[in-house]
């Protein structure tokens, strides 16, 4: 594989976010499924998220010499289906009971609780089909499916969500909080990063380092999210970094995590050439928010 011509992360993001939406929409409207179900699935998929997870997979895939096409975009978007399902279920009355998501009525407010639950279920299972039904080599498929199952399920995001819920009436230690967020938020981002490496067929040792990059990125993402919640004056009584460390402590933790995240990329660069500036561009998410 060859390294592509240098492209800034901003250009990459501008090109591929609409492509991700197009490929996801095509995958949804072509399903032989009840129109009402497709409508509810598409409503949440099209609600306008940042597409951070598929963008991470695609940027890493390209940075390690992969050529992006619709087939790769669809595989990369599987994790976005899971992310979307998690938000639909997280908003339900039994969980956060939110009326709005991304400025629009939540799925259960728009379609009713039963339809929202089923739209989430359908997005979760469809994610695995999009990988399993693709025409990449079977060994790559199996690796992706194993890793996605781990990241999304009981030893990943769902486990983290449960730990988070159980923590409502207690105060977690720093280590417990890190663990909750590694599972709840970090696991899917870690998958998104390693999936780019698996698709680009880099050695296992680099896939492992990419997973570490995604996990560190996810933790930084969560600290940032907690800090933004403080600015929005949401409550400080939950298990959050500002609650545990104070706002200044959480800001220091974020700065340290970002240094460590970049260090992981540098350590990969020491053993294998890749388009460093494209992948490190993923960290611009934090600059924007800090301005
Ligand atoms: C219900 C099984 C289940 C899991 C829910 C991810 C999650 C677990 C809940 C979401 C709650 C939350 C606000 C977590 C903080 C980090 C996070 C995942 C934020 C949302 O991700 P973004 O910013 O969302 O990538 P967009 O809207 O850009 O797609």
Coordinates of C-alpha atoms in Angstrom, one line a residue, residues 110-233:
X110 CA -40.7 11.4 18.3
X111 CA -41.7 7.8 17.8
X112 CA -42.7 6.4 21.2
X113 CA -40.7 4.3 23.6
X114 CA -41.3 0.9 22.0
X115 CA -40.2 2.1 18.6
X116 CA -37.1 3.9 20.0
X117 CA -36.0 0.7 21.8
X118 CA -36.5 -1.3 18.6
X119 CA -34.7 1.3 16.5
X120 CA -31.8 1.0 18.9
X121 CA -31.9 -2.8 18.8
X122 CA -31.9 -2.7 15.0
X123 CA -29.0 -0.3 14.8
X124 CA -26.9 -2.5 17.1
X125 CA -27.5 -5.7 15.2
X126 CA -27.2 -4.0 11.8
X127 CA -23.7 -2.8 12.7
X128 CA -22.5 -6.4 12.9
X129 CA -24.2 -7.2 9.6
X130 CA -22.5 -4.3 7.8
X131 CA -19.1 -5.9 8.7
X132 CA -20.1 -9.5 8.3
X133 CA -21.8 -8.9 4.9
X134 CA -18.8 -6.9 3.5
X135 CA -16.4 -8.4 1.0
X136 CA -13.1 -7.8 2.9
X137 CA -11.0 -10.9 3.7
X138 CA -12.6 -13.2 6.3
X139 CA -9.8 -12.9 8.7
X140 CA -10.2 -9.1 8.8
X141 CA -13.9 -9.4 9.2
X142 CA -13.5 -11.8 12.2
X143 CA -11.0 -9.5 13.9
X144 CA -13.3 -6.5 13.5
X145 CA -16.4 -8.5 14.7
X146 CA -14.5 -9.8 17.8
X147 CA -13.2 -6.3 18.7
X148 CA -16.6 -4.6 18.1
X149 CA -18.4 -7.2 20.2
X150 CA -15.9 -6.6 23.0
X151 CA -16.1 -2.8 22.7
X152 CA -19.9 -2.5 22.6
X153 CA -21.0 -5.2 25.0
X154 CA -20.8 -6.2 28.6
X155 CA -17.0 -5.9 28.8
X156 CA -17.2 -2.5 27.0
X157 CA -19.8 0.2 26.6
X158 CA -22.8 -1.6 28.2
X159 CA -20.7 -2.6 31.2
X160 CA -19.5 1.0 31.6
X161 CA -23.0 2.3 31.4
X162 CA -24.0 -0.2 34.2
X163 CA -21.1 0.9 36.4
X164 CA -22.0 4.5 35.7
X165 CA -25.6 3.8 36.8
X166 CA -24.4 1.9 39.9
X167 CA -22.3 4.9 40.9
X168 CA -25.2 7.3 41.2
X169 CA -25.3 6.8 45.0
X170 CA -21.6 6.6 45.7
X171 CA -18.4 8.5 44.9
X172 CA -16.0 6.7 42.7
X173 CA -12.2 6.9 43.3
X174 CA -10.1 8.2 40.4
X175 CA -9.2 4.7 39.3
X176 CA -12.9 3.6 39.3
X177 CA -13.9 6.7 37.3
X178 CA -11.2 6.0 34.8
X179 CA -12.5 2.5 34.5
X180 CA -16.1 3.6 34.0
X181 CA -15.1 6.0 31.2
X182 CA -12.7 3.6 29.6
X183 CA -15.6 1.3 29.2
X184 CA -18.5 3.7 28.6
X185 CA -16.8 6.1 26.2
X186 CA -13.3 4.8 25.5
X187 CA -14.1 1.3 24.3
X188 CA -15.9 2.5 21.2
X189 CA -13.2 5.1 20.4
X190 CA -10.6 2.5 21.0
X191 CA -12.4 0.1 18.6
X192 CA -12.7 3.0 16.0
X193 CA -8.9 3.5 16.1
X194 CA -7.9 -0.2 15.9
X195 CA -10.4 -0.9 13.2
X196 CA -8.5 1.6 10.9
X197 CA -5.3 -0.4 11.6
X198 CA -7.0 -3.8 11.0
X199 CA -8.4 -2.6 7.7
X200 CA -5.0 -1.3 6.7
X201 CA -3.5 -4.6 7.7
X202 CA -0.8 -3.2 10.0
X203 CA 1.0 -5.7 12.3
X204 CA -0.8 -6.7 15.5
X205 CA 1.6 -4.7 17.7
X206 CA 0.5 -1.5 15.9
X207 CA -3.1 -2.4 16.2
X208 CA -2.6 -2.7 19.9
X209 CA -1.0 0.7 20.0
X210 CA -3.8 2.2 18.0
X211 CA -6.3 0.7 20.5
X212 CA -4.3 2.5 23.3
X213 CA -4.4 5.7 21.3
X214 CA -8.2 5.4 21.0
X215 CA -8.6 4.6 24.7
X216 CA -6.5 7.6 25.8
X217 CA -8.4 9.8 23.3
X218 CA -11.7 8.5 24.8
X219 CA -10.7 9.4 28.3
X220 CA -9.6 12.9 27.2
X221 CA -12.9 13.2 25.4
X222 CA -14.8 12.3 28.6
X223 CA -12.8 14.8 30.8
X224 CA -13.6 17.5 28.2
X225 CA -17.3 16.5 28.2
X226 CA -17.4 16.7 32.0
X227 CA -15.7 20.2 31.9
X228 CA -18.2 21.4 29.3
X229 CA -21.0 20.2 31.5
X230 CA -19.7 22.4 34.3
X231 CA -19.7 25.4 31.9
X232 CA -23.3 24.5 31.1
X233 CA -24.0 24.5 34.9

